[in-house]
Amino acid sequence: MTLPDTAPVILTLTLNEEAHQHFTHLRQQHFPPDRNFLEAHVTLFHHLPGSELAAIQQELAVLAATVPRLTLQLTGVRFLGNGVAYSLDNARLLQVHRTLQQQWAEWLTPQDRQPLRPHITVQNKVAPAVAKALHEELQNSFRPAVIQGTGFTVWAYQGGPWQQLAQIPFTGPEDTDGAISGR
């Protein structure tokens, strides 16, 4: 697909279907309906240049072939001020992100140069008191869990809902040392 050079590309981590459905349901319950354009997602990069889409997809395909499905630890509920998110942890995901930051350094916005703090936002753009109440509710019922990161999803940002451009599954061999295979 060809995009205008000005259309940003967004990169997210693809979640296993059960986790995706669960967190999408939470978004539907708690996100303001007039602002809930998206299903549950874990954003890796917020603003990559649309003019580099072919290179982005090619580099992701090469990297995804070295990365196995990622076991993500659901570690807690994060208060965002005007919303709530679930925090995730996986050392390999952080390493994958740093690798892409190095490859794409010249393209990155200040936000995308920051270390990754992976999370799934289930509420945003609400009054702080509303967010605080949901944070307390979800914190009280929180139990650590494991979900899967299964690949990359590439999106075009066009002012509201995102347009999916590609899904690139992780197909790398499992390894036991936590490093990206082949790197």
PDB file of C-alpha atoms in Angstrom:
ATOM      1  CA  MET A   1       0.000   0.000   0.000  1.00  0.00           C
ATOM      2  CA  THR A   2       1.242   3.471  -0.830  1.00  0.00           C
ATOM      3  CA  LEU A   3       0.662   6.217   1.722  1.00  0.00           C
ATOM      4  CA  PRO A   4       1.121   9.942   1.419  1.00  0.00           C
ATOM      5  CA  ASP A   5       4.562  10.839   2.761  1.00  0.00           C
ATOM      6  CA  THR A   6       2.877  12.756   5.581  1.00  0.00           C
ATOM      7  CA  ALA A   7       0.757   9.829   6.880  1.00  0.00           C
ATOM      8  CA  PRO A   8       2.504   8.465   9.979  1.00  0.00           C
ATOM      9  CA  VAL A   9       2.996   4.753  10.456  1.00  0.00           C
ATOM     10  CA  ILE A  10       2.305   3.242  13.888  1.00  0.00           C
ATOM     11  CA  LEU A  11       3.838  -0.042  15.024  1.00  0.00           C
ATOM     12  CA  THR A  12       2.150  -2.203  17.641  1.00  0.00           C
ATOM     13  CA  LEU A  13       2.782  -5.578  19.210  1.00  0.00           C
ATOM     14  CA  THR A  14       0.194  -8.143  18.121  1.00  0.00           C
ATOM     15  CA  LEU A  15      -1.431  -9.881  21.097  1.00  0.00           C
ATOM     16  CA  ASN A  16      -2.791 -13.423  21.244  1.00  0.00           C
ATOM     17  CA  GLU A  17      -6.502 -13.477  20.399  1.00  0.00           C
ATOM     18  CA  GLU A  18      -7.800 -14.197  23.915  1.00  0.00           C
ATOM     19  CA  ALA A  19      -5.821 -11.316  25.454  1.00  0.00           C
ATOM     20  CA  HIS A  20      -6.758  -9.007  22.582  1.00  0.00           C
ATOM     21  CA  GLN A  21     -10.464  -9.716  23.088  1.00  0.00           C
ATOM     22  CA  HIS A  22     -10.250  -9.370  26.886  1.00  0.00           C
ATOM     23  CA  PHE A  23      -8.526  -5.979  26.832  1.00  0.00           C
ATOM     24  CA  THR A  24     -10.670  -4.721  23.944  1.00  0.00           C
ATOM     25  CA  HIS A  25     -13.720  -5.539  26.075  1.00  0.00           C
ATOM     26  CA  LEU A  26     -12.241  -3.513  28.959  1.00  0.00           C
ATOM     27  CA  ARG A  27     -11.654  -0.581  26.573  1.00  0.00           C
ATOM     28  CA  GLN A  28     -15.272  -0.793  25.418  1.00  0.00           C
ATOM     29  CA  GLN A  29     -16.425  -0.677  29.044  1.00  0.00           C
ATOM     30  CA  HIS A  30     -14.191   2.143  30.271  1.00  0.00           C
ATOM     31  CA  PHE A  31     -13.064   4.336  27.361  1.00  0.00           C
ATOM     32  CA  PRO A  32     -15.231   7.335  26.419  1.00  0.00           C
ATOM     33  CA  PRO A  33     -17.282   6.007  23.463  1.00  0.00           C
ATOM     34  CA  ASP A  34     -16.697   9.124  21.353  1.00  0.00           C
ATOM     35  CA  ARG A  35     -12.923   8.596  21.660  1.00  0.00           C
ATOM     36  CA  ASN A  36     -12.681   4.820  21.464  1.00  0.00           C
ATOM     37  CA  PHE A  37     -11.639   4.322  17.840  1.00  0.00           C
ATOM     38  CA  LEU A  38      -9.271   1.426  18.514  1.00  0.00           C
ATOM     39  CA  GLU A  39      -9.133  -2.084  19.866  1.00  0.00           C
ATOM     40  CA  ALA A  40      -6.622  -3.076  22.549  1.00  0.00           C
ATOM     41  CA  HIS A  41      -2.996  -2.650  21.490  1.00  0.00           C
ATOM     42  CA  VAL A  42       0.568  -2.242  22.748  1.00  0.00           C
ATOM     43  CA  THR A  43       2.182   0.662  20.906  1.00  0.00           C
ATOM     44  CA  LEU A  44       5.862   0.198  20.114  1.00  0.00           C
ATOM     45  CA  PHE A  45       6.338   3.272  17.886  1.00  0.00           C
ATOM     46  CA  HIS A  46       3.884   6.162  17.586  1.00  0.00           C
ATOM     47  CA  HIS A  47       5.097   8.041  14.499  1.00  0.00           C
ATOM     48  CA  LEU A  48       7.264   6.444  11.823  1.00  0.00           C
ATOM     49  CA  PRO A  49       7.489   8.077   8.380  1.00  0.00           C
ATOM     50  CA  GLY A  50       4.946   6.800   5.861  1.00  0.00           C
ATOM     51  CA  SER A  51       7.484   7.480   3.129  1.00  0.00           C
ATOM     52  CA  GLU A  52       9.584   4.629   4.593  1.00  0.00           C
ATOM     53  CA  LEU A  53       6.778   2.045   4.754  1.00  0.00           C
ATOM     54  CA  ALA A  54       8.464  -0.478   2.427  1.00  0.00           C
ATOM     55  CA  ALA A  55      11.740  -0.320   4.377  1.00  0.00           C
ATOM     56  CA  ILE A  56       9.889  -0.565   7.705  1.00  0.00           C
ATOM     57  CA  GLN A  57       7.993  -3.669   6.620  1.00  0.00           C
ATOM     58  CA  GLN A  58      11.107  -5.293   5.173  1.00  0.00           C
ATOM     59  CA  GLU A  59      13.134  -4.706   8.355  1.00  0.00           C
ATOM     60  CA  LEU A  60      10.273  -5.987  10.515  1.00  0.00           C
ATOM     61  CA  ALA A  61       9.987  -9.175   8.440  1.00  0.00           C
ATOM     62  CA  VAL A  62      13.705  -9.874   8.865  1.00  0.00           C
ATOM     63  CA  LEU A  63      13.583  -9.226  12.616  1.00  0.00           C
ATOM     64  CA  ALA A  64      10.330 -11.170  13.165  1.00  0.00           C
ATOM     65  CA  ALA A  65      11.955 -14.273  11.680  1.00  0.00           C
ATOM     66  CA  THR A  66      14.424 -14.220  14.596  1.00  0.00           C
ATOM     67  CA  VAL A  67      11.925 -13.577  17.409  1.00  0.00           C
ATOM     68  CA  PRO A  68       9.759 -16.331  18.942  1.00  0.00           C
ATOM     69  CA  ARG A  69       6.330 -15.650  20.395  1.00  0.00           C
ATOM     70  CA  LEU A  70       6.907 -13.532  23.492  1.00  0.00           C
ATOM     71  CA  THR A  71       5.572 -14.433  26.920  1.00  0.00           C
ATOM     72  CA  LEU A  72       4.487 -11.138  28.474  1.00  0.00           C
ATOM     73  CA  GLN A  73       4.011 -10.783  32.218  1.00  0.00           C
ATOM     74  CA  LEU A  74       1.006  -8.691  33.195  1.00  0.00           C
ATOM     75  CA  THR A  75       2.588  -6.933  36.175  1.00  0.00           C
ATOM     76  CA  GLY A  76       0.142  -4.334  37.435  1.00  0.00           C
ATOM     77  CA  VAL A  77      -2.362  -1.573  36.875  1.00  0.00           C
ATOM     78  CA  ARG A  78      -0.911   1.848  36.054  1.00  0.00           C
ATOM     79  CA  PHE A  79      -2.636   5.169  36.812  1.00  0.00           C
ATOM     80  CA  LEU A  80      -2.127   7.540  33.865  1.00  0.00           C
ATOM     81  CA  GLY A  81      -3.658  10.687  35.341  1.00  0.00           C
ATOM     82  CA  ASN A  82      -6.559  10.747  32.874  1.00  0.00           C
ATOM     83  CA  GLY A  83      -6.736   7.001  32.353  1.00  0.00           C
ATOM     84  CA  VAL A  84      -5.631   3.518  33.332  1.00  0.00           C
ATOM     85  CA  ALA A  85      -3.390   0.892  31.712  1.00  0.00           C
ATOM     86  CA  TYR A  86      -2.092  -2.584  32.434  1.00  0.00           C
ATOM     87  CA  SER A  87       1.707  -2.804  32.613  1.00  0.00           C
ATOM     88  CA  LEU A  88       3.579  -5.541  30.771  1.00  0.00           C
ATOM     89  CA  ASP A  89       7.089  -6.909  31.180  1.00  0.00           C
ATOM     90  CA  ASN A  90       9.317  -8.949  28.880  1.00  0.00           C
ATOM     91  CA  ALA A  91      13.064  -8.414  28.539  1.00  0.00           C
ATOM     92  CA  ARG A  92      13.135  -9.708  24.975  1.00  0.00           C
ATOM     93  CA  LEU A  93      10.463  -7.207  23.898  1.00  0.00           C
ATOM     94  CA  LEU A  94      12.567  -4.390  25.325  1.00  0.00           C
ATOM     95  CA  GLN A  95      15.572  -5.703  23.400  1.00  0.00           C
ATOM     96  CA  VAL A  96      13.551  -5.892  20.156  1.00  0.00           C
ATOM     97  CA  HIS A  97      12.426  -2.300  20.718  1.00  0.00           C
ATOM     98  CA  ARG A  98      15.992  -1.086  21.326  1.00  0.00           C
ATOM     99  CA  THR A  99      17.139  -2.864  18.158  1.00  0.00           C
ATOM    100  CA  LEU A 100      14.478  -1.053  16.133  1.00  0.00           C
ATOM    101  CA  GLN A 101      15.308   2.263  17.817  1.00  0.00           C
ATOM    102  CA  GLN A 102      18.901   1.850  16.671  1.00  0.00           C
ATOM    103  CA  GLN A 103      17.900   0.890  13.123  1.00  0.00           C
ATOM    104  CA  TRP A 104      15.424   3.758  12.807  1.00  0.00           C
ATOM    105  CA  ALA A 105      17.207   6.411  14.900  1.00  0.00           C
ATOM    106  CA  GLU A 106      17.075   9.084  12.189  1.00  0.00           C
ATOM    107  CA  TRP A 107      13.293   8.704  11.834  1.00  0.00           C
ATOM    108  CA  LEU A 108      12.268   8.787  15.483  1.00  0.00           C
ATOM    109  CA  THR A 109      10.302  11.488  17.243  1.00  0.00           C
ATOM    110  CA  PRO A 110      11.333  12.397  20.809  1.00  0.00           C
ATOM    111  CA  GLN A 111       8.497  10.189  22.118  1.00  0.00           C
ATOM    112  CA  ASP A 112       9.734   7.182  20.131  1.00  0.00           C
ATOM    113  CA  ARG A 113      13.321   7.697  21.330  1.00  0.00           C
ATOM    114  CA  GLN A 114      12.242   7.005  24.920  1.00  0.00           C
ATOM    115  CA  PRO A 115      12.704   3.585  26.547  1.00  0.00           C
ATOM    116  CA  LEU A 116       9.663   1.377  26.031  1.00  0.00           C
ATOM    117  CA  ARG A 117       7.266   1.012  28.959  1.00  0.00           C
ATOM    118  CA  PRO A 118       4.890  -1.550  27.463  1.00  0.00           C
ATOM    119  CA  HIS A 119       1.263  -1.278  28.476  1.00  0.00           C
ATOM    120  CA  ILE A 120      -2.319  -1.752  27.325  1.00  0.00           C
ATOM    121  CA  THR A 121      -4.467   1.331  27.886  1.00  0.00           C
ATOM    122  CA  VAL A 122      -8.049   0.482  28.883  1.00  0.00           C
ATOM    123  CA  GLN A 123      -9.165   4.019  29.736  1.00  0.00           C
ATOM    124  CA  ASN A 124      -7.972   7.458  28.669  1.00  0.00           C
ATOM    125  CA  LYS A 125      -9.185  11.027  28.253  1.00  0.00           C
ATOM    126  CA  VAL A 126     -11.423  11.003  31.337  1.00  0.00           C
ATOM    127  CA  ALA A 127     -11.470  13.190  34.443  1.00  0.00           C
ATOM    128  CA  PRO A 128      -8.729  12.278  36.950  1.00  0.00           C
ATOM    129  CA  ALA A 129     -11.314  11.273  39.580  1.00  0.00           C
ATOM    130  CA  VAL A 130     -12.944   8.832  37.139  1.00  0.00           C
ATOM    131  CA  ALA A 131      -9.547   7.355  36.264  1.00  0.00           C
ATOM    132  CA  LYS A 132      -8.566   7.109  39.933  1.00  0.00           C
ATOM    133  CA  ALA A 133     -11.769   5.205  40.750  1.00  0.00           C
ATOM    134  CA  LEU A 134     -11.194   2.703  37.927  1.00  0.00           C
ATOM    135  CA  HIS A 135      -7.536   2.335  38.894  1.00  0.00           C
ATOM    136  CA  GLU A 136      -8.532   1.421  42.448  1.00  0.00           C
ATOM    137  CA  GLU A 137     -11.194  -1.017  41.209  1.00  0.00           C
ATOM    138  CA  LEU A 138      -8.841  -2.779  38.787  1.00  0.00           C
ATOM    139  CA  GLN A 139      -5.950  -2.717  41.264  1.00  0.00           C
ATOM    140  CA  ASN A 140      -8.095  -4.442  43.896  1.00  0.00           C
ATOM    141  CA  SER A 141      -9.011  -7.268  41.510  1.00  0.00           C
ATOM    142  CA  PHE A 142      -5.608  -7.521  39.794  1.00  0.00           C
ATOM    143  CA  ARG A 143      -3.903 -10.888  39.542  1.00  0.00           C
ATOM    144  CA  PRO A 144      -0.603 -11.338  37.678  1.00  0.00           C
ATOM    145  CA  ALA A 145      -1.085 -13.188  34.407  1.00  0.00           C
ATOM    146  CA  VAL A 146       0.723 -14.181  31.249  1.00  0.00           C
ATOM    147  CA  ILE A 147      -0.270 -13.201  27.714  1.00  0.00           C
ATOM    148  CA  GLN A 148       1.490 -13.627  24.383  1.00  0.00           C
ATOM    149  CA  GLY A 149       3.017 -11.178  21.932  1.00  0.00           C
ATOM    150  CA  THR A 150       2.695 -12.910  18.566  1.00  0.00           C
ATOM    151  CA  GLY A 151       4.137 -10.416  16.080  1.00  0.00           C
ATOM    152  CA  PHE A 152       4.100  -6.882  14.750  1.00  0.00           C
ATOM    153  CA  THR A 153       1.110  -4.993  13.359  1.00  0.00           C
ATOM    154  CA  VAL A 154       1.744  -2.000  11.096  1.00  0.00           C
ATOM    155  CA  TRP A 155      -0.883   0.752  10.943  1.00  0.00           C
ATOM    156  CA  ALA A 156      -1.479   4.008   9.094  1.00  0.00           C
ATOM    157  CA  TYR A 157      -2.675   6.920  11.202  1.00  0.00           C
ATOM    158  CA  GLN A 158      -5.278   8.923   9.328  1.00  0.00           C
ATOM    159  CA  GLY A 159      -6.709  11.206  11.980  1.00  0.00           C
ATOM    160  CA  GLY A 160      -8.983   8.827  13.894  1.00  0.00           C
ATOM    161  CA  PRO A 161      -9.257   5.074  13.512  1.00  0.00           C
ATOM    162  CA  TRP A 162      -6.064   3.420  12.383  1.00  0.00           C
ATOM    163  CA  GLN A 163      -5.874   1.484   9.120  1.00  0.00           C
ATOM    164  CA  GLN A 164      -4.129  -1.875   9.385  1.00  0.00           C
ATOM    165  CA  LEU A 165      -1.456  -2.248   6.718  1.00  0.00           C
ATOM    166  CA  ALA A 166       0.282  -5.497   7.693  1.00  0.00           C
ATOM    167  CA  GLN A 167       0.633  -8.193  10.328  1.00  0.00           C
ATOM    168  CA  ILE A 168       4.054  -9.783  10.612  1.00  0.00           C
ATOM    169  CA  PRO A 169       4.139 -12.844  12.903  1.00  0.00           C
ATOM    170  CA  PHE A 170       7.072 -13.805  15.075  1.00  0.00           C
ATOM    171  CA  THR A 171       8.494 -17.039  13.650  1.00  0.00           C
ATOM    172  CA  GLY A 172      11.880 -17.302  15.345  1.00  0.00           C
ATOM    173  CA  PRO A 173      13.014 -20.389  17.220  1.00  0.00           C
ATOM    174  CA  GLU A 174      12.523 -20.586  20.957  1.00  0.00           C
ATOM    175  CA  ASP A 175      15.641 -20.068  23.021  1.00  0.00           C
ATOM    176  CA  THR A 176      16.307 -20.138  26.726  1.00  0.00           C
ATOM    177  CA  ASP A 177      18.734 -17.293  27.365  1.00  0.00           C
ATOM    178  CA  GLY A 178      16.340 -14.401  26.709  1.00  0.00           C
ATOM    179  CA  ALA A 179      18.331 -13.086  23.740  1.00  0.00           C
ATOM    180  CA  ILE A 180      16.963 -12.523  20.286  1.00  0.00           C
ATOM    181  CA  SER A 181      17.894 -15.553  18.202  1.00  0.00           C
ATOM    182  CA  GLY A 182      20.293 -14.821  15.394  1.00  0.00           C
ATOM    183  CA  ARG A 183      21.473 -11.478  16.806  1.00  0.00           C
TER     184      ARG A 183
END
